[in-house]
GROMACS .gro file of C-alpha atoms in nm:
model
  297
    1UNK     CA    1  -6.169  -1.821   7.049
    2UNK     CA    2  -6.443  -2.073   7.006
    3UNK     CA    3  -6.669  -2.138   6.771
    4UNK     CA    4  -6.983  -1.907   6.882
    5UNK     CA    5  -6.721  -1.642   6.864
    6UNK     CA    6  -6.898  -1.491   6.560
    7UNK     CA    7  -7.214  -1.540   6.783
    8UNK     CA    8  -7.164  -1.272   7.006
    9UNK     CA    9  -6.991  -1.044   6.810
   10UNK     CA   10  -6.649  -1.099   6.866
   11UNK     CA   11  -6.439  -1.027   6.525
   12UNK     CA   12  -6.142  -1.243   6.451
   13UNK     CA   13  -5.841  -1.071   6.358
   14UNK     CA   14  -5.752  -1.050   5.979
   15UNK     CA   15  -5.475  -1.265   5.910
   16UNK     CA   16  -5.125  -1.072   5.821
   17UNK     CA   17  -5.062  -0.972   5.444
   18UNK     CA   18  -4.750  -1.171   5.327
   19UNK     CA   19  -4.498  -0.911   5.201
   20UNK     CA   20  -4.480  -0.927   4.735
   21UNK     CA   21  -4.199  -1.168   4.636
   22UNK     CA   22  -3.976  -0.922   4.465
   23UNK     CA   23  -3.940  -0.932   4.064
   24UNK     CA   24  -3.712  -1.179   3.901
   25UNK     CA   25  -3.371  -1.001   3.870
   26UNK     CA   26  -3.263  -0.965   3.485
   27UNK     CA   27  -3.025  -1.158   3.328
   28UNK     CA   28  -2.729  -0.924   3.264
   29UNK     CA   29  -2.694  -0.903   2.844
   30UNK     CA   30  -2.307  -0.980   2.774
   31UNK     CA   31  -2.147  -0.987   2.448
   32UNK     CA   32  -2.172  -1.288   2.215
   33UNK     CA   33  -1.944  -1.355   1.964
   34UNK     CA   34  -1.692  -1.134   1.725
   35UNK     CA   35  -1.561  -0.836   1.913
   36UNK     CA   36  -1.702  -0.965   2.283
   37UNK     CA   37  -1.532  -0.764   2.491
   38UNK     CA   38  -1.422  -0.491   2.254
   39UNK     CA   39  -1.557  -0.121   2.294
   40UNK     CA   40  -1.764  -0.041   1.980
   41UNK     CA   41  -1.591   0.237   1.753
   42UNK     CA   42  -1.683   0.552   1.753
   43UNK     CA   43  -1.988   0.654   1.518
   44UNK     CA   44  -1.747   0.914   1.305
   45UNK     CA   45  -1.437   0.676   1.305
   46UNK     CA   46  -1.654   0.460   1.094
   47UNK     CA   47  -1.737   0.728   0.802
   48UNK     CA   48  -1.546   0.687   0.491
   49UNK     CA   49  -1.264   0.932   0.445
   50UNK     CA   50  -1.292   1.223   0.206
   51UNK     CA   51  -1.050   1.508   0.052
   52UNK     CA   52  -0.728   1.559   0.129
   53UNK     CA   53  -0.700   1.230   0.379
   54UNK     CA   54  -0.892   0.993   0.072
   55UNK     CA   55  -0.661   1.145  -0.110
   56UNK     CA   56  -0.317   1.032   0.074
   57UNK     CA   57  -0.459   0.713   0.164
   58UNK     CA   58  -0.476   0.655  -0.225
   59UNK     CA   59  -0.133   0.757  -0.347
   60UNK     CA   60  -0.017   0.548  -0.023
   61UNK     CA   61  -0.110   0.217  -0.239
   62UNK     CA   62  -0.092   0.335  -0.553
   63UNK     CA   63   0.124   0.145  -0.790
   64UNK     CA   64   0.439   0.370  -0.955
   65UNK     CA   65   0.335   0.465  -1.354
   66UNK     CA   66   0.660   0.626  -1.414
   67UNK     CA   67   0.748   0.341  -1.669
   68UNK     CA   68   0.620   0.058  -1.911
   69UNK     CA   69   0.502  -0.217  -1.703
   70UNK     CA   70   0.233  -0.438  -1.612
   71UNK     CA   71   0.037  -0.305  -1.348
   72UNK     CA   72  -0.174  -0.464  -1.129
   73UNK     CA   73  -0.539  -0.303  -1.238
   74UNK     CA   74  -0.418  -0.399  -1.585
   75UNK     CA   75  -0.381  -0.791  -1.579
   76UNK     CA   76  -0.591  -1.081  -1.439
   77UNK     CA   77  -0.522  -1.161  -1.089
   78UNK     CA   78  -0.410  -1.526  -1.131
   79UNK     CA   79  -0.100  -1.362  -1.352
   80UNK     CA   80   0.160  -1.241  -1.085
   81UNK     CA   81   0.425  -0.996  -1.122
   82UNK     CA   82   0.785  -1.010  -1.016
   83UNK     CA   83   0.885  -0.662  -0.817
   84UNK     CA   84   0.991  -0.499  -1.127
   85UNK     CA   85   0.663  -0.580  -1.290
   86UNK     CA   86   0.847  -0.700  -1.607
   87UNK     CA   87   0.807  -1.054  -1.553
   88UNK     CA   88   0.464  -1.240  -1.527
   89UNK     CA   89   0.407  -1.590  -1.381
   90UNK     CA   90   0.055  -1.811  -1.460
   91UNK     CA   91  -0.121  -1.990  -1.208
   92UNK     CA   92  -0.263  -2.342  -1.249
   93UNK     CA   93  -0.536  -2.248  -0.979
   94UNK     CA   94  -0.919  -2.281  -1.168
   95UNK     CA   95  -0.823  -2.499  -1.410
   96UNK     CA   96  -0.516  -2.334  -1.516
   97UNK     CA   97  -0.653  -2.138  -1.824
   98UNK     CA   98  -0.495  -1.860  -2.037
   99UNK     CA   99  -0.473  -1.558  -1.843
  100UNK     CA  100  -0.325  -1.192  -1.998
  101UNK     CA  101  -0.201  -0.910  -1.862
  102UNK     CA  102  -0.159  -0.564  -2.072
  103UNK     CA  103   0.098  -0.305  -2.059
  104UNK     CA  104   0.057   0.047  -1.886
  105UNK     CA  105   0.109   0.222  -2.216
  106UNK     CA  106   0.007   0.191  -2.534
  107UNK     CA  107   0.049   0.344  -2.922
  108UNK     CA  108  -0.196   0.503  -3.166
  109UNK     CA  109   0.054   0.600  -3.433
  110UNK     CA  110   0.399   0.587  -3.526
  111UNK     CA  111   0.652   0.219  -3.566
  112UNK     CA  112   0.698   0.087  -3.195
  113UNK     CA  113   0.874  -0.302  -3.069
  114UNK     CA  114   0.933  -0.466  -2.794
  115UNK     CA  115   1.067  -0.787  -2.650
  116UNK     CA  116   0.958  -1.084  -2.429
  117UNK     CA  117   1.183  -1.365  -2.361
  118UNK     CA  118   1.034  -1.722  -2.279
  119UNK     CA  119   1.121  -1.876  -1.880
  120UNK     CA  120   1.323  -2.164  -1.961
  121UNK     CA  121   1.281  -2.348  -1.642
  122UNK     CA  122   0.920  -2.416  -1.678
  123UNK     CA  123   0.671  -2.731  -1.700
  124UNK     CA  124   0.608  -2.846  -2.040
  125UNK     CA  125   0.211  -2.804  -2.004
  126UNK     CA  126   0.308  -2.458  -2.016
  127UNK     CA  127   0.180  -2.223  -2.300
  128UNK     CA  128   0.205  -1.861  -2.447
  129UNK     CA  129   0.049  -1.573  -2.659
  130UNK     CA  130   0.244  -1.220  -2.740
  131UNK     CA  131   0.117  -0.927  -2.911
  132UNK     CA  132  -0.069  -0.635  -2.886
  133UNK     CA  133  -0.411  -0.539  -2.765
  134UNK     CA  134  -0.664  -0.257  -2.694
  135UNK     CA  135  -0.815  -0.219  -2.338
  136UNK     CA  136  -1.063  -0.358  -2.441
  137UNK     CA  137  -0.911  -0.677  -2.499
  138UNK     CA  138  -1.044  -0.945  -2.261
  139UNK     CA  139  -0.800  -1.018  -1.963
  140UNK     CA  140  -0.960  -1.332  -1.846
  141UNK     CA  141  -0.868  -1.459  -2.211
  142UNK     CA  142  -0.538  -1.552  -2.422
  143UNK     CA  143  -0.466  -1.251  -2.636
  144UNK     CA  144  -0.616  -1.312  -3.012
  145UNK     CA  145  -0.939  -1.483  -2.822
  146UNK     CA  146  -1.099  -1.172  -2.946
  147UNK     CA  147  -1.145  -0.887  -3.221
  148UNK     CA  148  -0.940  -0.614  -3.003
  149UNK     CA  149  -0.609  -0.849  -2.959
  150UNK     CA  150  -0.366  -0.961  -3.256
  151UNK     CA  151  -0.091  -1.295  -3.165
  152UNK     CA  152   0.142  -1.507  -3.217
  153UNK     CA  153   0.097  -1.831  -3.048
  154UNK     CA  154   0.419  -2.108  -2.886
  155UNK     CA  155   0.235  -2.391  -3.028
  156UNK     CA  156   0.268  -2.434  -3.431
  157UNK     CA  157   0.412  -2.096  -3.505
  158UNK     CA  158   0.005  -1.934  -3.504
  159UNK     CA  159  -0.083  -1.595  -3.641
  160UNK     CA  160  -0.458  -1.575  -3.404
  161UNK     CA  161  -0.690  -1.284  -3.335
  162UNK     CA  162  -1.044  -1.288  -3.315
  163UNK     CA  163  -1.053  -1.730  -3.211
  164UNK     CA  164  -0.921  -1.707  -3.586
  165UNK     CA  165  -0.553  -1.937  -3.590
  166UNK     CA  166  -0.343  -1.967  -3.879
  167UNK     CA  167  -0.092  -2.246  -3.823
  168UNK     CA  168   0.216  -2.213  -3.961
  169UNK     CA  169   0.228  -1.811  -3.997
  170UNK     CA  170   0.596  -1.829  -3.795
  171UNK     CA  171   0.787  -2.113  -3.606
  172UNK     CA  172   0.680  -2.205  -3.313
  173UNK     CA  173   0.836  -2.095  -3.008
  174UNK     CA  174   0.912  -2.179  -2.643
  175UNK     CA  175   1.148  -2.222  -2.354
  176UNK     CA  176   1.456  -1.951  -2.372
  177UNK     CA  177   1.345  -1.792  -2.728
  178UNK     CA  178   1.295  -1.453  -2.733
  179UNK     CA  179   0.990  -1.310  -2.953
  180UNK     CA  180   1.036  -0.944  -3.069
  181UNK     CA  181   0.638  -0.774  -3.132
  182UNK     CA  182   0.641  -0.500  -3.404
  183UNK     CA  183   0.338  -0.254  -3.416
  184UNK     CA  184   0.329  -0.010  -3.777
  185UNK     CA  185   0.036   0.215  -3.800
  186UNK     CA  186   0.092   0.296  -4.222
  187UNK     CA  187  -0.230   0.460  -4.246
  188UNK     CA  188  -0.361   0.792  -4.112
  189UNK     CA  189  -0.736   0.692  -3.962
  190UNK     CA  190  -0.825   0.790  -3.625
  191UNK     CA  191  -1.021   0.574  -3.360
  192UNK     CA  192  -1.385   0.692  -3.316
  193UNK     CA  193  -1.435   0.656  -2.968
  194UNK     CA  194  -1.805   0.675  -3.039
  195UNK     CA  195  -1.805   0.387  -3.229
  196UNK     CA  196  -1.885   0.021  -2.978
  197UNK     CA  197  -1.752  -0.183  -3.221
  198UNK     CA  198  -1.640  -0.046  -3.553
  199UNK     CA  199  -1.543  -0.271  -3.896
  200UNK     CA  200  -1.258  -0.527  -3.829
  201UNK     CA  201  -1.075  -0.564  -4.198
  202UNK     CA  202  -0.789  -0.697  -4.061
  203UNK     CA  203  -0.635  -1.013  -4.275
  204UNK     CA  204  -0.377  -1.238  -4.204
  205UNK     CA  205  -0.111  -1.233  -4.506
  206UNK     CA  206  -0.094  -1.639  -4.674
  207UNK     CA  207   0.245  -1.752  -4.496
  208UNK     CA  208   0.324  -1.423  -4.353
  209UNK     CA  209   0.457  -1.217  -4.639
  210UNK     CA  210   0.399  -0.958  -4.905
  211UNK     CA  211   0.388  -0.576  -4.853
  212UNK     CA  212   0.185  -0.458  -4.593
  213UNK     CA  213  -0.138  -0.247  -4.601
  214UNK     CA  214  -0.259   0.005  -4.380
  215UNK     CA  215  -0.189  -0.045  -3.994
  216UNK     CA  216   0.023  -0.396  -3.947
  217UNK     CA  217   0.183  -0.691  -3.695
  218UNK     CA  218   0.511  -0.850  -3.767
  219UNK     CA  219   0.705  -1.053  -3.500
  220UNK     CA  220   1.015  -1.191  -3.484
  221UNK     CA  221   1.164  -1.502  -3.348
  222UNK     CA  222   1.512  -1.472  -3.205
  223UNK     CA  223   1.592  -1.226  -3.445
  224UNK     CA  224   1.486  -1.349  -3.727
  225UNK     CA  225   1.191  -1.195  -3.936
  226UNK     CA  226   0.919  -1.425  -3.925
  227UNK     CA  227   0.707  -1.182  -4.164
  228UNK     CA  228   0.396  -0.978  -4.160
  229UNK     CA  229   0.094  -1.178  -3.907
  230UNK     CA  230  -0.138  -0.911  -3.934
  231UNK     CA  231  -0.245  -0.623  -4.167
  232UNK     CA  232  -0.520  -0.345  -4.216
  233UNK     CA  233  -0.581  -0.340  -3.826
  234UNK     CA  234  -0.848  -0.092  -3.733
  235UNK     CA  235  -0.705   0.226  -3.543
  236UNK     CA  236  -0.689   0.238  -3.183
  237UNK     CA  237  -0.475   0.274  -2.936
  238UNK     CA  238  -0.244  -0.049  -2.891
  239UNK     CA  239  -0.078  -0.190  -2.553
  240UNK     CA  240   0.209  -0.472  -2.539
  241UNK     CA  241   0.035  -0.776  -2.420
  242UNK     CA  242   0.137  -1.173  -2.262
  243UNK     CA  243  -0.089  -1.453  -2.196
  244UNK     CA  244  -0.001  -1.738  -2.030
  245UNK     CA  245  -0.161  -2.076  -1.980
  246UNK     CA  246  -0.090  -2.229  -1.688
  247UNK     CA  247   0.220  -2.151  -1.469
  248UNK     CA  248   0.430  -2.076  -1.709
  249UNK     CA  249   0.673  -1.773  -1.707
  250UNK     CA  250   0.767  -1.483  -1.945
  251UNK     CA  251   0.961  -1.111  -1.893
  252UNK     CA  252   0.934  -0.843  -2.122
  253UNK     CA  253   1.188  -0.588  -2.206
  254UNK     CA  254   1.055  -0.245  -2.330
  255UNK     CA  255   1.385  -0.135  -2.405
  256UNK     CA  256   1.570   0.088  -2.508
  257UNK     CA  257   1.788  -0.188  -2.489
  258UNK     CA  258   1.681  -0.481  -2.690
  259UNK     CA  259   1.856  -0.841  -2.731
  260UNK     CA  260   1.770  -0.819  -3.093
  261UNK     CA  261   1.767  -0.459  -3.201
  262UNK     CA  262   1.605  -0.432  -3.557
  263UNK     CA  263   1.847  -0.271  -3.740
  264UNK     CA  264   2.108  -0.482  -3.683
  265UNK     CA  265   1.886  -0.851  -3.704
  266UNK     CA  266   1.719  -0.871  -4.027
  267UNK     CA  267   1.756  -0.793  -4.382
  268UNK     CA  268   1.467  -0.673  -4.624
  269UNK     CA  269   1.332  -0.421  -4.335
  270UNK     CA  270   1.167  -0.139  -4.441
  271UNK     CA  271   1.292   0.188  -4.336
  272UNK     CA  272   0.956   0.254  -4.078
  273UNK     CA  273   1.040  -0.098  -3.925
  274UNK     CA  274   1.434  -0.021  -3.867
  275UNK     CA  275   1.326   0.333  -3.756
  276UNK     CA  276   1.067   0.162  -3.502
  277UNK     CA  277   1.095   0.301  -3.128
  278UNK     CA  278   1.117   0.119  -2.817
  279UNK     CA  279   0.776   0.108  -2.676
  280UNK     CA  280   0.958   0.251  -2.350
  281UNK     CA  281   0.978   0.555  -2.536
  282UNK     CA  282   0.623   0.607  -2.463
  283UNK     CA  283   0.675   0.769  -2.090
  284UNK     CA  284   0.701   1.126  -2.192
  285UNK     CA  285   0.930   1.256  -1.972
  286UNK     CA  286   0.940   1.595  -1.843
  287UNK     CA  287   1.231   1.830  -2.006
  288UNK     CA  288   1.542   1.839  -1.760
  289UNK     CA  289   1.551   2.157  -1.539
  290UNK     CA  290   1.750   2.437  -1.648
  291UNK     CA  291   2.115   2.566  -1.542
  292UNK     CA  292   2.112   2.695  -1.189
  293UNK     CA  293   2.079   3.065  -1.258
  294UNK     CA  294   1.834   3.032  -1.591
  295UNK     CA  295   1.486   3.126  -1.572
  296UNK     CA  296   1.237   2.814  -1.721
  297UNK     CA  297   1.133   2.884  -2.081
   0.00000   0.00000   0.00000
């Protein structure tokens, strides 16, 4: 067609419409990371379990309390326990420091002892505390650090509570010895559980002896008497306690059993300290079932 096309009337033909350019596929999404791969979990798998399934899940880890012991909820976690949960081991790890773990059981009344013999095949940097505490002793802390804990230190024979040491209250003490922990409540107060932080009286005896007021602490060092370390302790409800420093290593018997029973150790004892139970004794156990035939009482 030439150019006087337009001239005469002659209309060129529109030019063809290209056809769209189709959209940019999308990139597939794909899993990144943790899990890629892994089919997410069910919305009600995820909900926290409740009654009777909370319930067994619990008791499935829950320690036995069928005995004196140290359980786990009741010591800090760089102390370990052997299977038994009799004997505890320190830790060096974070510096190493004094660490304490508390019986399951403790005594608001009554004469009660107990036992702990020293590891003998320990380093020399190790150290110890024995004696008896409330719960609310401090567990990241050596037993006497504060006003709820009463001790008798390894290192120069110490009578401590409160970050208050006498030297000199006992002998000193360390691999293979065993230290016997005597708890006499000689008065008749109760605890007032209302009360944050009632009077502390408590005095430690001039080299250990004397007769004893109110609620006292003596200990004894291989069987013999080493005297009274602590007297007119405020009531409360007292637990056997260990602290170790570093990794040093200590078991404790509860009895009945003892190495060193009290009546047959010392002489001068006063009848409450050679009537003194084991602190074992304090698992009440239930009464034994009756003769097959015999209706329970």
């Amino acid at each position: 067609m030439g150019p006087d096309s337009a001239a005469l009337g002659v209309v060129a033909p529109a030019a063809a419409a290209l056809p769209a350019a189709p959209p940019p596929a999308k990139k597939q999404k794909t899993q990144r990371g943790r899990g890629r791969g892994k089919p997410k979990k069910d919305a009600w798998a995820r909900q926290p379990k409740r009654g009777a399934e909370a319930r067994a899940a619990k008791a499935k880890h829950a320690e036995v309390d069928d005995r004196v012991c140290f359980l786990t909820k009741d010591k800090a976690p760089q102390v370990s326990a052997s299977a038994d949960k009799l004997t505890l081991t320190g830790s060096t790890a974070g510096g190493g420091g004094y660490r304490m773990a508390r019986a399951n059981r403790g005594a608001k009344a009554g004469a009660w002892y107990w036992e702990v013999t020293i590891a003998e095949d320990r380093p020399a940097d190790a150290h110890y505390r024995v004696g008896w505490a409330t719960r609310k002793a401090a567990l990241q802390a050596p037993a006497g650090y504060d006003r709820w804990s009463f001790a008798y230190r390894d290192v120069a024979g110490a009578a401590v509570h409160a970050s208050r040491r006498v030297d000199g209250y006992g002998a000193p003490f360390g691999p293979g010895d065993v230290v016997g922990c005597l708890l006499v409540f000689g008065d008749e107060r109760e605890e007032d559980p209302l009360d944050l932080k009632p009077p502390d009286d408590s005095e430690m005896p001039p080299g250990g002896g004397g007769t004893p007021e109110g609620n006292y602490v003596k200990f004894f060092l291989n069987g013999a008497d080493q005297g009274v370390a602590f007297q007119k302790i405020p009531p409360g409800t007292y637990a056997p306690v260990v602290s170790i420093y570093r990794s040093g290593q200590a078991t404790a018997n509860f009895g009945p059993e003892f190495k060193f029973p009290l009546p047959d150790v010392a002489e001068g004892l006063r009848d409450v300290e050679r009537a003194a139970r084991p602190v074992s004794d304090l698992i009440v156990k239930p009464p034994p079932p009756p003769p097959e035939g015999e209706a329970p009482p």
